[in-house]
XYZ file of C-alpha atoms in Angstrom:
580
model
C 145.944 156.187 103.269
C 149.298 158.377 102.777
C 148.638 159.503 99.162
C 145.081 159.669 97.545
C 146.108 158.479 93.142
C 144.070 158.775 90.711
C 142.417 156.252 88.046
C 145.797 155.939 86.138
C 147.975 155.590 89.286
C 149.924 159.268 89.084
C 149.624 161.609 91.528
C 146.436 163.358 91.202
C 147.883 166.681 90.131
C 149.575 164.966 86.942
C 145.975 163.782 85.872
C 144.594 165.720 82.985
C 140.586 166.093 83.560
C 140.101 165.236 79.504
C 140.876 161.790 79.274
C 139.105 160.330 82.426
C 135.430 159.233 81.841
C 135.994 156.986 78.791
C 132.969 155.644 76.847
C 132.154 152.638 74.572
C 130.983 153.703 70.894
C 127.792 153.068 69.741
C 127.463 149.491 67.861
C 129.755 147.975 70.920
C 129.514 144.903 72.688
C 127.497 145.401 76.539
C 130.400 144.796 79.191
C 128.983 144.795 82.773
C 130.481 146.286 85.459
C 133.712 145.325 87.153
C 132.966 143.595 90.437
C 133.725 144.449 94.167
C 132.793 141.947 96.614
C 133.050 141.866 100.047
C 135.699 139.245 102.032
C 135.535 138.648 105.987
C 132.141 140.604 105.983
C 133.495 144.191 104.916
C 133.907 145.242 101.044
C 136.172 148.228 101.329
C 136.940 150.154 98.484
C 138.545 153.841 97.196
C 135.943 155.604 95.122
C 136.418 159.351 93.526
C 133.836 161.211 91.442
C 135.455 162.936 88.298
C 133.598 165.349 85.094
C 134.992 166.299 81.685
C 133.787 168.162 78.778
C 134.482 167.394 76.098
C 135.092 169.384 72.544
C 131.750 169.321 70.864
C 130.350 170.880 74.846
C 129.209 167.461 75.821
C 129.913 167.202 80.052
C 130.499 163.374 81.531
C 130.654 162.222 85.325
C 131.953 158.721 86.318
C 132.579 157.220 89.659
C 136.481 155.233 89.346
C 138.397 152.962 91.948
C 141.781 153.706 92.413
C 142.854 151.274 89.945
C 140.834 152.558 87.048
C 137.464 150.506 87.322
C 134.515 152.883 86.312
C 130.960 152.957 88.495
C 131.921 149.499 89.736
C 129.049 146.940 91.290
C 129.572 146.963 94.501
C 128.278 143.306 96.008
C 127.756 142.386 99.769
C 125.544 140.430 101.834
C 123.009 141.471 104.520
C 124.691 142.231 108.095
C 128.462 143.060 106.406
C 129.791 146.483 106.312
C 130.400 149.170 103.523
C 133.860 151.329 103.741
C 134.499 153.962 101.144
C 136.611 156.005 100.919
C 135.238 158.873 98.689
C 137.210 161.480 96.927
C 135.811 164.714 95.458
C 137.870 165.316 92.018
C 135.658 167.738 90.129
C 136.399 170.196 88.198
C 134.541 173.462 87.281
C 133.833 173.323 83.901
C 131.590 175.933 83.936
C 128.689 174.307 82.294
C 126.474 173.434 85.359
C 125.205 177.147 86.719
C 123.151 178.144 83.662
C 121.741 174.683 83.932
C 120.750 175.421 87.144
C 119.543 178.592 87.627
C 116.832 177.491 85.165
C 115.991 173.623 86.733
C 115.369 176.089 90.401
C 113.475 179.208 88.812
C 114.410 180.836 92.065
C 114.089 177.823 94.514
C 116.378 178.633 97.439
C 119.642 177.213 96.860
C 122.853 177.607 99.140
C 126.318 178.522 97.019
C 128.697 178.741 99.530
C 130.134 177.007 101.868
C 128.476 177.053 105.552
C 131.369 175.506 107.140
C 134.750 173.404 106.881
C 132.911 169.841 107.938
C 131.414 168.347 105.136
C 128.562 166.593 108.051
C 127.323 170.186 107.969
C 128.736 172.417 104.777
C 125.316 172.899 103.559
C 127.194 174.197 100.186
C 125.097 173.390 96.632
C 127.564 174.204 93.641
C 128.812 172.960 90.432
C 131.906 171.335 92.091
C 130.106 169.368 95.140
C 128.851 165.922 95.574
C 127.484 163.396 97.946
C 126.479 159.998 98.108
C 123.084 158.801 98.351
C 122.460 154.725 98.800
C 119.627 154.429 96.742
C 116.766 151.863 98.041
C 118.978 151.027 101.370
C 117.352 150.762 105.032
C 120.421 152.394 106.835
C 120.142 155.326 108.979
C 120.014 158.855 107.372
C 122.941 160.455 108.797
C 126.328 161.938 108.102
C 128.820 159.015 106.540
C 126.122 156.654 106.294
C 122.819 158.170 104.017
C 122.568 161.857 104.608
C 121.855 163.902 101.492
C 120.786 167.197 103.177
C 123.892 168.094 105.123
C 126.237 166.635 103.400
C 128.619 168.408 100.642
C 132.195 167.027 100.235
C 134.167 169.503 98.195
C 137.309 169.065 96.033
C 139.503 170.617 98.061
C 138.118 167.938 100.992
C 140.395 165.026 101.841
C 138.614 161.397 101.083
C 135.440 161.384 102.926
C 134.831 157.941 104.799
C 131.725 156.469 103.763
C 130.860 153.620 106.773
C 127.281 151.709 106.604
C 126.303 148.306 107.762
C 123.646 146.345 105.600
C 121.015 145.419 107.995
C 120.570 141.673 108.995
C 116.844 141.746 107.663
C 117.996 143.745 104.490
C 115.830 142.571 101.177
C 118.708 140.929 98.197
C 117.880 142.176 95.588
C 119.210 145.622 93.233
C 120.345 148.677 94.383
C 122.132 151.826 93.238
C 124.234 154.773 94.098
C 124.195 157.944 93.362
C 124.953 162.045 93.806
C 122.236 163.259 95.821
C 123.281 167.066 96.182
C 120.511 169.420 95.800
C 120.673 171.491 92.738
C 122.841 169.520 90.982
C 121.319 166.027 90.844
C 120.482 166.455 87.388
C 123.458 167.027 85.795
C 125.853 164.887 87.619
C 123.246 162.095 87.232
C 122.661 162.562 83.587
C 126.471 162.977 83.200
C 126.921 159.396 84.282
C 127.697 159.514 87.819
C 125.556 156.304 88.759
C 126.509 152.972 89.622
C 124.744 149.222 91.152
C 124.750 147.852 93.956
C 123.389 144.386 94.975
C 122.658 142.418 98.373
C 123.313 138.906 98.084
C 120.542 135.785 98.600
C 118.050 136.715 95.992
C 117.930 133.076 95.695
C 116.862 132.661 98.920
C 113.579 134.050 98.705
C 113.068 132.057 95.805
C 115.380 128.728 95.366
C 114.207 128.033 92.033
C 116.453 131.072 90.908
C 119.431 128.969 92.956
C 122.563 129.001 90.521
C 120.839 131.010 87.320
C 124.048 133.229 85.383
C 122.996 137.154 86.397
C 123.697 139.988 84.413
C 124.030 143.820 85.767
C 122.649 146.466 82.995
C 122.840 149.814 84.200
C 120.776 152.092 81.508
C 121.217 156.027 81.958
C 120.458 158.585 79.715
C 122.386 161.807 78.533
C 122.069 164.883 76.362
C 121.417 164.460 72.580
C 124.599 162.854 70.858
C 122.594 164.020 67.390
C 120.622 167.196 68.548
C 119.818 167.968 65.291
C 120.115 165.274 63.124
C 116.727 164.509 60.939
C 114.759 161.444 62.178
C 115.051 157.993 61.109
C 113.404 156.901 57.761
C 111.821 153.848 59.403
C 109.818 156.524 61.663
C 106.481 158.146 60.595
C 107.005 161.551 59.173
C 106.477 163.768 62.202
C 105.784 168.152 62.846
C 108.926 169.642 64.128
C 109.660 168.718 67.783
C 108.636 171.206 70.127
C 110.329 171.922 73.268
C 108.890 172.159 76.730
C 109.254 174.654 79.575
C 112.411 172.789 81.266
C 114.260 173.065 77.026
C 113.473 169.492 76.798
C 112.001 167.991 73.650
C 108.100 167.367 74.588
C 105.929 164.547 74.387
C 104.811 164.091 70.970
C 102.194 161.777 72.097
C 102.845 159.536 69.292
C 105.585 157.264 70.700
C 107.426 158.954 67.815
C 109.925 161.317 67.077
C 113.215 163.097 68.651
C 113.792 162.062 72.087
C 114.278 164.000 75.201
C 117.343 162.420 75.914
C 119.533 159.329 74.496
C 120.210 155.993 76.377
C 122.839 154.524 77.486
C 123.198 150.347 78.474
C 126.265 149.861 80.357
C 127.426 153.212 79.303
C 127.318 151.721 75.165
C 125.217 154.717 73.855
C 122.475 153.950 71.847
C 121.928 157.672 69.814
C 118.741 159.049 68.017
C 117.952 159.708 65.330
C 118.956 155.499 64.238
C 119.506 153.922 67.623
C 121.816 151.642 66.526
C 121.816 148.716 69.567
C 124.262 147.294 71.692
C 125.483 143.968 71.212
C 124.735 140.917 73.533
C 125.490 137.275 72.830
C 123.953 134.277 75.004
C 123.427 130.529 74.548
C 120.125 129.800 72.548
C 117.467 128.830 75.576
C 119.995 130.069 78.129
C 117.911 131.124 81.222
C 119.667 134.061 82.923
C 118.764 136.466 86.058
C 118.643 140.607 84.629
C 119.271 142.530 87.465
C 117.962 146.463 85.487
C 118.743 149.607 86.636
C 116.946 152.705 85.654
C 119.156 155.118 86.703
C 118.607 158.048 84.072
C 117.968 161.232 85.114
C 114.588 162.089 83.346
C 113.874 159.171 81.086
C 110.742 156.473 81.739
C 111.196 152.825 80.454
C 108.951 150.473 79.591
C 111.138 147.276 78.664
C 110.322 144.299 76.437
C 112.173 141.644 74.702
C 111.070 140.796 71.154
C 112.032 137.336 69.765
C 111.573 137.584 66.258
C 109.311 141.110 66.678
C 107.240 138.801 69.339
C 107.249 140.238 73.070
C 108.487 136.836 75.138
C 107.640 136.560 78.644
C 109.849 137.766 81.267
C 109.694 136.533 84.825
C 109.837 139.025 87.110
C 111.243 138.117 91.009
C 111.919 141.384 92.349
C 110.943 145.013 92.078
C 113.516 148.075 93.713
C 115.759 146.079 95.217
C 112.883 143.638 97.536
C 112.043 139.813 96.374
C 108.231 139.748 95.457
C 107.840 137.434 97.918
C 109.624 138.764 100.972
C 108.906 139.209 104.557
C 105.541 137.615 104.840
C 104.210 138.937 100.962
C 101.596 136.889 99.824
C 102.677 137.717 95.770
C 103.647 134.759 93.849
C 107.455 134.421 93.775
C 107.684 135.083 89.881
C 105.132 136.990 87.945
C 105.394 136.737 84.362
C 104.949 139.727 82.140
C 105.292 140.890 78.509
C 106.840 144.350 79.360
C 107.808 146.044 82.457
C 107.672 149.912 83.498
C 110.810 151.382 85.303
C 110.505 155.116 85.881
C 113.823 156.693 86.348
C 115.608 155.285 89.400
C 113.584 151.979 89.826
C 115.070 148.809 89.099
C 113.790 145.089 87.971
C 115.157 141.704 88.607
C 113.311 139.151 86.071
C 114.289 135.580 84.219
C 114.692 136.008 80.438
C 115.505 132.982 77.956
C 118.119 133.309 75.262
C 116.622 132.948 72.049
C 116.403 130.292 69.647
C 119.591 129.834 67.274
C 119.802 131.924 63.999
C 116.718 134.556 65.529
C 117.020 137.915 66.378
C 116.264 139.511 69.272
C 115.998 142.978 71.029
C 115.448 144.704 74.273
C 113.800 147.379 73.521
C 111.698 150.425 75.560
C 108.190 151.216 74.642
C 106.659 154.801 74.615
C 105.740 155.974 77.415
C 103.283 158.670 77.945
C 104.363 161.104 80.091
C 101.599 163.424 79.770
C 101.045 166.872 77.638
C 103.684 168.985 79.766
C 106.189 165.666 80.074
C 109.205 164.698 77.688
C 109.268 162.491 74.839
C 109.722 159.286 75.488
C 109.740 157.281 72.429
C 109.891 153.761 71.193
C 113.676 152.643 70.731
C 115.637 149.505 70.439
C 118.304 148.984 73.236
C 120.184 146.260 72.979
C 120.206 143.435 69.974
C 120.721 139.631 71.317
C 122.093 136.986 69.569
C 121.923 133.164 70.179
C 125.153 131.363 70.325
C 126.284 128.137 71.907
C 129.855 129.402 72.497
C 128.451 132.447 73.984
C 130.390 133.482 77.325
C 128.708 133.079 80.698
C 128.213 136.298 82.263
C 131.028 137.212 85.330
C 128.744 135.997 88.237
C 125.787 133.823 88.958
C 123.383 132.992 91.862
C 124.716 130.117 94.717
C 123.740 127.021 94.082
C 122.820 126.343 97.842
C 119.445 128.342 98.926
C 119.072 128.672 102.726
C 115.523 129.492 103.245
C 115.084 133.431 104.327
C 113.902 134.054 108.183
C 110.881 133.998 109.116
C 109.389 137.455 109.118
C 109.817 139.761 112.841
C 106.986 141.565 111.274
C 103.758 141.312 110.121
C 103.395 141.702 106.270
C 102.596 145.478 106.000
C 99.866 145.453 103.459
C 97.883 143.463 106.840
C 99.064 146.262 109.235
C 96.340 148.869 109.355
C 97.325 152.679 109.316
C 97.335 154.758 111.796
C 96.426 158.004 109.964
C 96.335 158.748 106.132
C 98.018 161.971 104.497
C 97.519 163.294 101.531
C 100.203 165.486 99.731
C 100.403 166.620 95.841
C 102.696 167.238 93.125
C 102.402 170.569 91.314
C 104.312 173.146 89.001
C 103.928 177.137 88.449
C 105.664 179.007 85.631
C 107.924 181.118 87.070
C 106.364 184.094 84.692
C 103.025 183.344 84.297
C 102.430 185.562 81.128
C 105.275 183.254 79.516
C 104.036 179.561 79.382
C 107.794 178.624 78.170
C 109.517 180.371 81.219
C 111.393 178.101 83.493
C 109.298 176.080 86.384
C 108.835 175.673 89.842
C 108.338 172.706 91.101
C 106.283 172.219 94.224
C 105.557 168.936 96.814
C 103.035 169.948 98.940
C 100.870 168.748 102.015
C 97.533 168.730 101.286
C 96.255 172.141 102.967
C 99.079 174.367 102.430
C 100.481 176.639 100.111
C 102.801 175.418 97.504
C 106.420 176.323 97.662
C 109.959 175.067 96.412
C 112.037 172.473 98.711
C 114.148 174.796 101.120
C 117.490 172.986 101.731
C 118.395 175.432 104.418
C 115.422 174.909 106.864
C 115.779 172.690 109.384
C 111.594 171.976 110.018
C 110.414 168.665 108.836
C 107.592 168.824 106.564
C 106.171 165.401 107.714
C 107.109 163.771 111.763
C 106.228 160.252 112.205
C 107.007 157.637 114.909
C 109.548 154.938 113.942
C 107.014 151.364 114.260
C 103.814 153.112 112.920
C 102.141 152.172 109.540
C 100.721 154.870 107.378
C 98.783 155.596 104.250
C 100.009 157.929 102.024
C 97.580 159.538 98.570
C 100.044 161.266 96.534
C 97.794 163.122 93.745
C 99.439 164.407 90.669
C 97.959 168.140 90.033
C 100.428 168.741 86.976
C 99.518 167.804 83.564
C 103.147 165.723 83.404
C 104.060 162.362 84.941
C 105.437 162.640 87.860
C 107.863 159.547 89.995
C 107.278 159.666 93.848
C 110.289 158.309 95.784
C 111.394 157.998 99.209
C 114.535 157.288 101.251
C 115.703 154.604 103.352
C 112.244 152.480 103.152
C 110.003 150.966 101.242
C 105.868 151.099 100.468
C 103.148 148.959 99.187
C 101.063 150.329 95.832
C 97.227 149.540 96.967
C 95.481 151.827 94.396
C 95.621 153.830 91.536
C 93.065 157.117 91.188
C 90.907 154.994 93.231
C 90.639 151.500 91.591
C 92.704 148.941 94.145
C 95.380 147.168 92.771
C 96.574 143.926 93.047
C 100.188 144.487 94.042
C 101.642 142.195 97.369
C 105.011 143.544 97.072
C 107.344 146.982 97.725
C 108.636 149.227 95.885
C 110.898 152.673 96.609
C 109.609 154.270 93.447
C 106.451 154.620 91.640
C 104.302 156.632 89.078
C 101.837 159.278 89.783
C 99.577 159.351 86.539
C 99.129 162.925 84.726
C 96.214 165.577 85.194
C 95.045 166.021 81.477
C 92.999 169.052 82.406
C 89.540 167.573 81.992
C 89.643 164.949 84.501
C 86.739 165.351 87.429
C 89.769 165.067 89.874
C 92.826 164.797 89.856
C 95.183 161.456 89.648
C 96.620 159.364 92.520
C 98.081 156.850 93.887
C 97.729 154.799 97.254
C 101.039 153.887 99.426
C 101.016 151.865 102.570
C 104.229 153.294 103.993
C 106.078 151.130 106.073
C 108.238 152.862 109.192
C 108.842 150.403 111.639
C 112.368 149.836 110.780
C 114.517 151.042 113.644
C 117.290 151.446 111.933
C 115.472 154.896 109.816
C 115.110 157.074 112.647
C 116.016 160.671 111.441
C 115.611 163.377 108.917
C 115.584 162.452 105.349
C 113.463 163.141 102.248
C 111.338 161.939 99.668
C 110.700 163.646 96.716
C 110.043 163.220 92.349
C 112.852 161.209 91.268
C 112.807 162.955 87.311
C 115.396 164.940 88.842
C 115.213 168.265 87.463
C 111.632 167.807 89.570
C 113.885 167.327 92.475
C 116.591 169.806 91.739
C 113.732 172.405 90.731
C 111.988 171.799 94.375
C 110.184 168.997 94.053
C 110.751 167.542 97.474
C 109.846 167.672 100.922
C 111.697 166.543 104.836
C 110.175 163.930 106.733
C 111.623 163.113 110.052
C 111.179 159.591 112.226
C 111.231 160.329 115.695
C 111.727 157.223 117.791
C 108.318 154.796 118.737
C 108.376 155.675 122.056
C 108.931 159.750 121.430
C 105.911 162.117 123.117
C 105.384 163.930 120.161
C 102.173 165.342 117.948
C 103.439 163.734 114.394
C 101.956 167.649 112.518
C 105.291 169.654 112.477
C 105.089 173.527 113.823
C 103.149 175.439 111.633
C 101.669 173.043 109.590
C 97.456 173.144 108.907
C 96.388 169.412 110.198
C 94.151 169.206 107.455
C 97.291 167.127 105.930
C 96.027 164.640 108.278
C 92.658 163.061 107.100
């Protein structure tokens, strides 16, 4: 490239930073996302990050192609290659640092730049970014899915992004994101988010073979309304209270002021009235939702009401993997009334268009996220209506369905562990004597002391050989949902606190139920975690995906050495009590 232009086609220096991340109003019509696709096996693509604030103090992020297109869906198949070329055009709008310096409470953070190459500038401030490939099995280094090294700064030329979607790769939805430590949050929440999706869904399940699909990205961002009086429809409610991260709490009700508004395909859908988006399909119209939750601190649980009935949704794939995928013995579709999504998970499910002349909404139900969490409360999303000259959405599934490959691998839920860790979430007041002071946010193996994510060590918290199975018991010691997450694989849920579930399939994300303070010990969950993919050897992390959690210090470094490394898998210094 001779000349990097910006979203209008000027020079970048003639672009003023006010009038770049454009937004639907409230009310609107849901557009999806413009469409890149891949031809002769590569999708390449200019991509550069911008932020604006805008009169009333309110700060947005978007991701736009050269040609204007914002947080595009980028759409490939498995074995093709992913070029971007990624341009840092922040701005410092001064908003970020006080934001900041309360989500860490004193977790180390690095400010400055370490050095020139953004493989290894280590730098953490209001004006860097990265790229993180949520959900993807590709190798966690520099220009492919490296979030701890590296920072691409403004004053960077376009940093090549290069990655190549493994053969074996699940289809199914995926997402990108800024992964810089710190500063998550805010670029998240600001909008910077966009979907990604591997091609053949309809391979691990022909009977989805030629079914319309529709991308809906929902995000959340700071309080349109912040002070507007609630709705009239809602219960009378006490005054919202706010937690220790200046957050409105859980009211425990599924009532009140939330923490933060929603967004569906960036239409915002404001307390205190949340007046839906718009959606017209053909009455009995069977469609594929691919669902992104890719707020920053918000929990969904989703439902569609037909008439103020739930209506069954047919769920086919969970974070990005079929449900029946490499040797899963889970039905191919599993039909539900209402589906959880904790913030960065995503769902792939069939829905029917209603019946002519009757309403219908997507809605999220309360969720509880525990006596220290945010509110969460029940909200309409999106209101459907049934017409017969409703337009088709802009892509759909191939009609032809060539069976998947046999699995290389045996289906990991059969693959016994070799060892079983335990690690916990926890949080500390950073004042003790002041129970509304800013947090820290700890991930710990089970055995040691509690501190904040360093981003400037080098030792792993966790080694493990690339090919070995594990078991992994995250318990939750906080009194506040928590959303365990982990790069570049993916794990199998077997229990919760104990009880075994019935769940054949993967996931990349998944709750960790609240400690309510009374409990004779505290909540869990069970993960078999799968790392025999070659392709993740390396150092990457995993971490609470509410990402003030993660900015705060909620995260730990793992490292996959390769299978046939001589190597004890407890890193220097750490108490092998983490092993059990």
């Amino acid at each position: 490239m001779t000349a990097w232009l910006g979203a209008t086609g000027l020079p970048e220096l003639q672009r003023t930073p006010q009038d770049v991340c454009t937004r639907p109003q409230p009310g609107s019509a849901v557009v999806e996302p413009a469409e890149l696709r891949s031809h002769d096996g590569v999708l390449e693509t200019d991509l550069s990050v911008h932020d604006e604030k805008l009169p009333d103090g309110t700060v947005r992020y978007c991701y736009l192609t050269s040609d204007g297109k914002p947080s595009p869906t980028l759409r490939l198949k498995p074995g093709e290659q992913l070029v971007i070329h990624f341009k840092n055009d922040l701005v410092d709008l001064d908003t970020a640092t006080p934001a900041i310096d309360r989500a860490l409470a004193g977790a180390p953070i690095c400010t400055t730049k370490v050095k020139d190459d953004p493989c290894d500038s280590g730098a953490m401030t209001p004006v860097s970014t990265n790229l993180h490939f949520h959900g993807l099995n590709v190798p966690p280094v520099c220009h492919q899915d490296d979030v701890l090294k590296t920072s691409i700064q403004p004053d960077d030329k376009p940093f090549e992004y290069r990655l190549r979607v493994p053969d074996d790769a699940p289809p199914g939805l995926y997402w990108y994101h800024p992964h810089l430590h710190g500063f998550s949050k805010t670029q998240v929440l600001g909008g910077a988010s966009g979907a990604l999706i591997i091609e053949g869904i309809e391979r691990a399940d022909p009977s989805l073979a030629g079914l319309p699909e529709r991308v809906l990205v929902i995000r959340d961002q700071d309080l349109v309304n912040p002070d507007a009086s609630p709705s009239k429809f809602e219960p009378v409610m006490t005054k919202s209270q706010l937690d220790n991260d200046g957050d409105v709490a859980n009211s425990g009700t599924g009532f009140g002021k939330p923490s933060k508004d929603l967004s569906i395909n960036f239409v915002p859908v404001p307390y205190p009235n949340y007046p839906p988006a718009t959606l017209s399909m053909k009455p009995g119209e069977r469609q594929l939702w691919r669902v992104l939750n890719a707020s920053a601190i918000t929990y969904l649980d989703l439902a569609l009401l037909v008439g103020r009935a739930p209506q069954p949704i047919g769920v086919v794939g969970i974070d990005g993997v079929p449900l029946r995928f490499q040797g899963s013995p889970s039905p191919p579709v599993q039909w539900v009334k209402h589906i959880g999504l904790p913030p960065g998970s995503r769902a792939e499910f069939i829905v029917e268009g209603p019946p002519a002349g009757v309403p219908a909404l997507l809605v999220t139900r309360a969720v509880d996220t525990g006596p220290a969490g945010e509110n969460d409360p029940n909200r309409a999303l999106m209101a459907i209506t049934s017409a017969a000259d409703a337009g088709e959405p802009q892509a759909a599934l191939s009609t032809r369905a060539e069976p998947l490959p046999p699995p290389e691998r045996p289906w990991v839920g059969d693959v016994a562990p070799v060892r079983v860790r335990k690690l916990f979430f926890s949080e500390q007041p950073e004042n003790p004597d002041d129970p509304n002071s800013p947090t820290k946010f700890f991930m710990t193996i089970d055995g040691n002391s509690p501190k904040p994510f360093d981003p400037q060590s080098d030792v792993p918290d966790i080694v493990v050989k690339q090919g070995d199975v594990e078991d992994w018991i995250i318990e939750n010691r906080s009194m506040e949902l928590h959303d365990f997450h982990i790069h570049q694989l993916h794990f199998e849920l077997l229990d919760w606190s104990g009880i075994a579930v019935n769940e054949p399939f993967l996931r990349d994300t998944v709750n960790v139920p609240y400690y309510n303070g009374r409990m004779l010990k505290y909540p869990s969950v069970r993960l078999r975690m799968d790392f025999r993919d070659p392709g993740i050897v390396g150092t990457f992390v995993y971490h609470c995906h509410v990402l003030e959690h993660e900015d705060g210090g909620m995260m730990g470094r793992i490292t996959v050495v390769p299978g046939n490394t001589a190597t004890s898998t407890t890193p220097p210094n750490q108490k092998t009590k983490g092993e059990l």
